[in-house]
């Protein structure tokens, strides 16, 4: 059975850990427990097993540790839909991912879509222009379980197809 690595990337507090918890355990917590280092979860699908690497969020003072990105078959870049600075960081995260794994597919999740936001109408179109490797941009809510399965399913289809499975 094919097993491959996917890394969750994004600023601190955007909901990386919550998306993984929702996807793998179908649970959610309001409590904020910051991820230290890396936590790896396994999700078994019909045609593959995804090893989901949930890494510590980037902050002004602490960059993402590049070695965590090595060998990843895909990335999920997460932003918090009501914090513009986390959306502005998406481009930097993509560049970082591609500096380590050239050509890996990328899914972008605008998380916390259950909260009010005033996202500019052209944001999604503009993001697709950043890289040909962006295969999916979705609006998600880890809290209300909206769109979460879809991002992982899109990434899994792409990765398994490209690996010939
Ligand atoms: P991480 O630092 O990117 O791993 O972020 P966490 O998953 O730890 O989430 C940070 C905070 O945002 C926590 O208090 C979560 O409960 C909250 N959170 C995560 N996802 C959502 C969501 O979809 N909606 C709302 N309203 N809150 C969320
Ligand atoms: Mg976390």
PDB file of C-alpha atoms and ligand atoms in Angstrom:
ATOM      1  CA  UNK A   1       0.000   0.000   0.000  1.00  0.00           C
ATOM      2  CA  UNK A   2       1.240   3.418  -0.941  1.00  0.00           C
ATOM      3  CA  UNK A   3       2.057   5.696   1.995  1.00  0.00           C
ATOM      4  CA  UNK A   4       3.140   9.247   1.469  1.00  0.00           C
ATOM      5  CA  UNK A   5       3.845  12.422   3.384  1.00  0.00           C
ATOM      6  CA  UNK A   6       1.846  15.634   3.348  1.00  0.00           C
ATOM      7  CA  UNK A   7       2.828  18.691   5.406  1.00  0.00           C
ATOM      8  CA  UNK A   8       0.442  21.290   6.825  1.00  0.00           C
ATOM      9  CA  UNK A   9       1.945  24.775   6.532  1.00  0.00           C
ATOM     10  CA  UNK A  10       0.731  28.203   7.588  1.00  0.00           C
ATOM     11  CA  UNK A  11       1.018  30.889  10.214  1.00  0.00           C
ATOM     12  CA  UNK A  12       0.472  30.317  13.899  1.00  0.00           C
ATOM     13  CA  UNK A  13      -3.156  29.780  14.976  1.00  0.00           C
ATOM     14  CA  UNK A  14      -4.758  29.412  11.526  1.00  0.00           C
ATOM     15  CA  UNK A  15      -6.152  25.952  12.286  1.00  0.00           C
ATOM     16  CA  UNK A  16      -3.610  23.450  10.942  1.00  0.00           C
ATOM     17  CA  UNK A  17      -3.924  21.187  13.968  1.00  0.00           C
ATOM     18  CA  UNK A  18      -7.716  21.583  13.984  1.00  0.00           C
ATOM     19  CA  UNK A  19      -8.010  20.559  10.319  1.00  0.00           C
ATOM     20  CA  UNK A  20      -5.941  17.438  10.961  1.00  0.00           C
ATOM     21  CA  UNK A  21      -8.013  16.588  14.060  1.00  0.00           C
ATOM     22  CA  UNK A  22     -11.238  17.066  12.136  1.00  0.00           C
ATOM     23  CA  UNK A  23     -10.026  14.956   9.234  1.00  0.00           C
ATOM     24  CA  UNK A  24      -8.393  12.151  11.210  1.00  0.00           C
ATOM     25  CA  UNK A  25     -10.517  11.985  14.388  1.00  0.00           C
ATOM     26  CA  UNK A  26     -13.618  13.942  13.353  1.00  0.00           C
ATOM     27  CA  UNK A  27     -13.297  16.121  16.446  1.00  0.00           C
ATOM     28  CA  UNK A  28     -12.781  19.790  17.264  1.00  0.00           C
ATOM     29  CA  UNK A  29     -11.655  21.742  20.308  1.00  0.00           C
ATOM     30  CA  UNK A  30     -11.922  25.481  21.021  1.00  0.00           C
ATOM     31  CA  UNK A  31      -8.915  25.152  23.246  1.00  0.00           C
ATOM     32  CA  UNK A  32      -5.673  26.382  21.797  1.00  0.00           C
ATOM     33  CA  UNK A  33      -2.777  24.042  22.367  1.00  0.00           C
ATOM     34  CA  UNK A  34       0.135  25.202  20.330  1.00  0.00           C
ATOM     35  CA  UNK A  35       1.986  22.504  18.416  1.00  0.00           C
ATOM     36  CA  UNK A  36       5.567  22.006  19.544  1.00  0.00           C
ATOM     37  CA  UNK A  37       7.879  20.676  16.877  1.00  0.00           C
ATOM     38  CA  UNK A  38       5.916  18.211  14.781  1.00  0.00           C
ATOM     39  CA  UNK A  39       3.044  15.822  15.302  1.00  0.00           C
ATOM     40  CA  UNK A  40       2.420  13.088  12.735  1.00  0.00           C
ATOM     41  CA  UNK A  41      -0.999  11.520  12.131  1.00  0.00           C
ATOM     42  CA  UNK A  42      -1.954   8.680   9.839  1.00  0.00           C
ATOM     43  CA  UNK A  43      -5.076   8.615   7.679  1.00  0.00           C
ATOM     44  CA  UNK A  44      -5.811   5.439   5.750  1.00  0.00           C
ATOM     45  CA  UNK A  45      -7.785   5.755   2.553  1.00  0.00           C
ATOM     46  CA  UNK A  46      -8.841   3.102   0.053  1.00  0.00           C
ATOM     47  CA  UNK A  47      -5.836   3.560  -2.197  1.00  0.00           C
ATOM     48  CA  UNK A  48      -3.207   5.055   0.070  1.00  0.00           C
ATOM     49  CA  UNK A  49      -2.176   6.093   3.549  1.00  0.00           C
ATOM     50  CA  UNK A  50      -1.432   9.744   4.175  1.00  0.00           C
ATOM     51  CA  UNK A  51       1.158  10.607   6.780  1.00  0.00           C
ATOM     52  CA  UNK A  52       0.071  14.076   7.867  1.00  0.00           C
ATOM     53  CA  UNK A  53       2.821  16.221   9.313  1.00  0.00           C
ATOM     54  CA  UNK A  54       1.423  18.997  11.473  1.00  0.00           C
ATOM     55  CA  UNK A  55       4.244  21.383  12.214  1.00  0.00           C
ATOM     56  CA  UNK A  56       4.645  24.309  14.534  1.00  0.00           C
ATOM     57  CA  UNK A  57       3.199  27.486  12.987  1.00  0.00           C
ATOM     58  CA  UNK A  58       5.446  30.155  11.676  1.00  0.00           C
ATOM     59  CA  UNK A  59       5.735  33.364  13.657  1.00  0.00           C
ATOM     60  CA  UNK A  60       7.667  36.546  13.202  1.00  0.00           C
ATOM     61  CA  UNK A  61      10.319  35.149  15.499  1.00  0.00           C
ATOM     62  CA  UNK A  62      10.384  31.557  14.400  1.00  0.00           C
ATOM     63  CA  UNK A  63      10.597  30.390  10.806  1.00  0.00           C
ATOM     64  CA  UNK A  64       9.334  26.982   9.678  1.00  0.00           C
ATOM     65  CA  UNK A  65      12.024  24.342  10.119  1.00  0.00           C
ATOM     66  CA  UNK A  66      12.912  23.395   6.584  1.00  0.00           C
ATOM     67  CA  UNK A  67      13.861  19.818   7.353  1.00  0.00           C
ATOM     68  CA  UNK A  68      10.215  19.016   8.176  1.00  0.00           C
ATOM     69  CA  UNK A  69       9.283  19.700   4.557  1.00  0.00           C
ATOM     70  CA  UNK A  70      11.737  17.236   3.043  1.00  0.00           C
ATOM     71  CA  UNK A  71      10.227  14.338   1.090  1.00  0.00           C
ATOM     72  CA  UNK A  72       6.693  15.682   1.153  1.00  0.00           C
ATOM     73  CA  UNK A  73       4.447  14.658  -1.761  1.00  0.00           C
ATOM     74  CA  UNK A  74       2.136  17.606  -1.227  1.00  0.00           C
ATOM     75  CA  UNK A  75       1.411  20.595   0.968  1.00  0.00           C
ATOM     76  CA  UNK A  76      -1.689  22.064   2.517  1.00  0.00           C
ATOM     77  CA  UNK A  77      -1.192  25.770   3.050  1.00  0.00           C
ATOM     78  CA  UNK A  78      -3.644  27.106   5.613  1.00  0.00           C
ATOM     79  CA  UNK A  79      -4.746  30.704   6.216  1.00  0.00           C
ATOM     80  CA  UNK A  80      -7.271  32.157   8.659  1.00  0.00           C
ATOM     81  CA  UNK A  81      -9.959  33.813   6.535  1.00  0.00           C
ATOM     82  CA  UNK A  82     -10.490  36.655   9.006  1.00  0.00           C
ATOM     83  CA  UNK A  83      -6.809  37.513   9.549  1.00  0.00           C
ATOM     84  CA  UNK A  84      -5.447  39.193   6.424  1.00  0.00           C
ATOM     85  CA  UNK A  85      -1.809  38.844   7.489  1.00  0.00           C
ATOM     86  CA  UNK A  86      -2.153  35.046   7.404  1.00  0.00           C
ATOM     87  CA  UNK A  87      -3.506  35.334   3.849  1.00  0.00           C
ATOM     88  CA  UNK A  88      -0.635  37.611   2.860  1.00  0.00           C
ATOM     89  CA  UNK A  89       1.765  34.909   4.085  1.00  0.00           C
ATOM     90  CA  UNK A  90       0.437  32.257   1.684  1.00  0.00           C
ATOM     91  CA  UNK A  91       2.844  33.233  -1.070  1.00  0.00           C
ATOM     92  CA  UNK A  92       5.874  32.999   1.217  1.00  0.00           C
ATOM     93  CA  UNK A  93       4.759  29.577   2.441  1.00  0.00           C
ATOM     94  CA  UNK A  94       4.399  28.311  -1.127  1.00  0.00           C
ATOM     95  CA  UNK A  95       7.842  29.610  -2.044  1.00  0.00           C
ATOM     96  CA  UNK A  96       9.321  27.920   0.988  1.00  0.00           C
ATOM     97  CA  UNK A  97       7.639  24.585   0.149  1.00  0.00           C
ATOM     98  CA  UNK A  98       8.839  24.732  -3.429  1.00  0.00           C
ATOM     99  CA  UNK A  99      12.367  25.648  -2.369  1.00  0.00           C
ATOM    100  CA  UNK A 100      12.491  22.260  -0.610  1.00  0.00           C
ATOM    101  CA  UNK A 101      10.301  20.075  -2.860  1.00  0.00           C
ATOM    102  CA  UNK A 102      10.098  21.493  -6.352  1.00  0.00           C
ATOM    103  CA  UNK A 103       6.802  20.769  -8.148  1.00  0.00           C
ATOM    104  CA  UNK A 104       4.880  19.325  -5.195  1.00  0.00           C
ATOM    105  CA  UNK A 105       1.126  19.960  -5.485  1.00  0.00           C
ATOM    106  CA  UNK A 106      -0.383  22.537  -3.161  1.00  0.00           C
ATOM    107  CA  UNK A 107      -3.882  22.899  -1.727  1.00  0.00           C
ATOM    108  CA  UNK A 108      -4.858  26.124  -0.014  1.00  0.00           C
ATOM    109  CA  UNK A 109      -7.415  26.173   2.794  1.00  0.00           C
ATOM    110  CA  UNK A 110      -9.095  29.409   3.883  1.00  0.00           C
ATOM    111  CA  UNK A 111     -10.041  28.127   7.290  1.00  0.00           C
ATOM    112  CA  UNK A 112     -12.473  29.491   9.934  1.00  0.00           C
ATOM    113  CA  UNK A 113     -15.010  30.094   7.201  1.00  0.00           C
ATOM    114  CA  UNK A 114     -17.706  29.941   9.894  1.00  0.00           C
ATOM    115  CA  UNK A 115     -16.544  33.395  11.088  1.00  0.00           C
ATOM    116  CA  UNK A 116     -17.458  36.676   9.384  1.00  0.00           C
ATOM    117  CA  UNK A 117     -14.874  37.948   6.920  1.00  0.00           C
ATOM    118  CA  UNK A 118     -14.440  40.485   4.186  1.00  0.00           C
ATOM    119  CA  UNK A 119     -12.235  38.612   1.799  1.00  0.00           C
ATOM    120  CA  UNK A 120     -11.680  40.504  -1.460  1.00  0.00           C
ATOM    121  CA  UNK A 121     -13.599  38.939  -4.338  1.00  0.00           C
ATOM    122  CA  UNK A 122     -10.503  38.378  -6.493  1.00  0.00           C
ATOM    123  CA  UNK A 123      -8.366  36.750  -3.764  1.00  0.00           C
ATOM    124  CA  UNK A 124      -8.788  33.195  -5.019  1.00  0.00           C
ATOM    125  CA  UNK A 125      -8.118  34.078  -8.687  1.00  0.00           C
ATOM    126  CA  UNK A 126      -5.012  36.017  -7.725  1.00  0.00           C
ATOM    127  CA  UNK A 127      -3.706  33.118  -5.667  1.00  0.00           C
ATOM    128  CA  UNK A 128      -4.040  30.631  -8.520  1.00  0.00           C
ATOM    129  CA  UNK A 129      -1.650  32.878 -10.483  1.00  0.00           C
ATOM    130  CA  UNK A 130       1.149  32.379  -7.944  1.00  0.00           C
ATOM    131  CA  UNK A 131       1.918  28.822  -9.000  1.00  0.00           C
ATOM    132  CA  UNK A 132       0.791  26.176 -11.491  1.00  0.00           C
ATOM    133  CA  UNK A 133       1.181  23.687  -8.682  1.00  0.00           C
ATOM    134  CA  UNK A 134      -1.868  24.985  -6.816  1.00  0.00           C
ATOM    135  CA  UNK A 135      -4.451  22.294  -7.507  1.00  0.00           C
ATOM    136  CA  UNK A 136      -7.219  23.351  -5.144  1.00  0.00           C
ATOM    137  CA  UNK A 137      -8.314  26.359  -3.091  1.00  0.00           C
ATOM    138  CA  UNK A 138     -11.113  25.697  -0.609  1.00  0.00           C
ATOM    139  CA  UNK A 139     -13.001  27.437   2.160  1.00  0.00           C
ATOM    140  CA  UNK A 140     -12.999  25.271   5.245  1.00  0.00           C
ATOM    141  CA  UNK A 141     -14.292  25.202   8.761  1.00  0.00           C
ATOM    142  CA  UNK A 142     -12.615  22.699  11.043  1.00  0.00           C
ATOM    143  CA  UNK A 143     -15.168  23.764  13.643  1.00  0.00           C
ATOM    144  CA  UNK A 144     -18.288  23.045  11.605  1.00  0.00           C
ATOM    145  CA  UNK A 145     -16.759  20.344   9.417  1.00  0.00           C
ATOM    146  CA  UNK A 146     -17.136  22.160   6.123  1.00  0.00           C
ATOM    147  CA  UNK A 147     -14.857  21.472   3.158  1.00  0.00           C
ATOM    148  CA  UNK A 148     -12.293  19.570   5.219  1.00  0.00           C
ATOM    149  CA  UNK A 149     -12.554  16.183   3.498  1.00  0.00           C
ATOM    150  CA  UNK A 150     -12.528  17.872   0.102  1.00  0.00           C
ATOM    151  CA  UNK A 151      -9.019  19.319   0.368  1.00  0.00           C
ATOM    152  CA  UNK A 152      -7.477  16.045   1.451  1.00  0.00           C
ATOM    153  CA  UNK A 153      -9.435  14.109  -1.169  1.00  0.00           C
ATOM    154  CA  UNK A 154      -8.310  16.502  -3.925  1.00  0.00           C
ATOM    155  CA  UNK A 155      -4.701  16.194  -2.854  1.00  0.00           C
ATOM    156  CA  UNK A 156      -4.903  12.418  -2.535  1.00  0.00           C
ATOM    157  CA  UNK A 157      -6.363  12.017  -6.031  1.00  0.00           C
ATOM    158  CA  UNK A 158      -3.629  14.169  -7.489  1.00  0.00           C
ATOM    159  CA  UNK A 159      -0.787  12.446  -5.642  1.00  0.00           C
ATOM    160  CA  UNK A 160      -2.000   8.892  -6.271  1.00  0.00           C
ATOM    161  CA  UNK A 161      -2.573   9.647  -9.972  1.00  0.00           C
ATOM    162  CA  UNK A 162       0.838  11.195 -10.393  1.00  0.00           C
ATOM    163  CA  UNK A 163       2.473   8.232  -8.663  1.00  0.00           C
ATOM    164  CA  UNK A 164       0.536   5.844 -10.912  1.00  0.00           C
ATOM    165  CA  UNK A 165      -1.684   4.262  -8.256  1.00  0.00           C
TER     166      UNK A 165
HETATM  167  P1  LIG B   1      -2.552  25.996  14.371  1.00  0.00           P
HETATM  168  O1  LIG B   1      -1.631  26.822  15.196  1.00  0.00           O
HETATM  169  O2  LIG B   1      -2.505  26.422  12.923  1.00  0.00           O
HETATM  170  O3  LIG B   1      -2.330  24.527  14.521  1.00  0.00           O
HETATM  171  O4  LIG B   1      -4.058  26.330  14.846  1.00  0.00           O
HETATM  172  P2  LIG B   1      -5.050  25.456  15.781  1.00  0.00           P
HETATM  173  O5  LIG B   1      -5.614  24.309  15.013  1.00  0.00           O
HETATM  174  O6  LIG B   1      -4.377  25.135  17.050  1.00  0.00           O
HETATM  175  O7  LIG B   1      -6.244  26.489  15.990  1.00  0.00           O
HETATM  176  C1  LIG B   1      -6.044  27.764  16.581  1.00  0.00           C
HETATM  177  C2  LIG B   1      -7.340  28.235  17.221  1.00  0.00           C
HETATM  178  O8  LIG B   1      -8.322  28.456  16.212  1.00  0.00           O
HETATM  179  C3  LIG B   1      -7.975  27.231  18.207  1.00  0.00           C
HETATM  180  O9  LIG B   1      -8.513  27.970  19.287  1.00  0.00           O
HETATM  181  C4  LIG B   1      -9.064  26.561  17.407  1.00  0.00           C
HETATM  182  O10 LIG B   1     -10.137  26.145  18.233  1.00  0.00           O
HETATM  183  C5  LIG B   1      -9.500  27.696  16.478  1.00  0.00           C
HETATM  184  N1  LIG B   1     -10.017  27.181  15.185  1.00  0.00           N
HETATM  185  C6  LIG B   1      -9.415  26.283  14.358  1.00  0.00           C
HETATM  186  N2  LIG B   1     -10.173  26.037  13.270  1.00  0.00           N
HETATM  187  C7  LIG B   1     -11.274  26.806  13.398  1.00  0.00           C
HETATM  188  C8  LIG B   1     -12.446  27.004  12.585  1.00  0.00           C
HETATM  189  O11 LIG B   1     -12.647  26.417  11.515  1.00  0.00           O
HETATM  190  N3  LIG B   1     -13.374  27.921  13.062  1.00  0.00           N
HETATM  191  C9  LIG B   1     -13.200  28.595  14.228  1.00  0.00           C
HETATM  192  N4  LIG B   1     -14.154  29.452  14.586  1.00  0.00           N
HETATM  193  N5  LIG B   1     -12.126  28.421  15.018  1.00  0.00           N
HETATM  194  C10 LIG B   1     -11.173  27.544  14.618  1.00  0.00           C
HETATM  195 MG1  LIG B   2      -0.857  23.531  15.602  1.00  0.00          MG
END
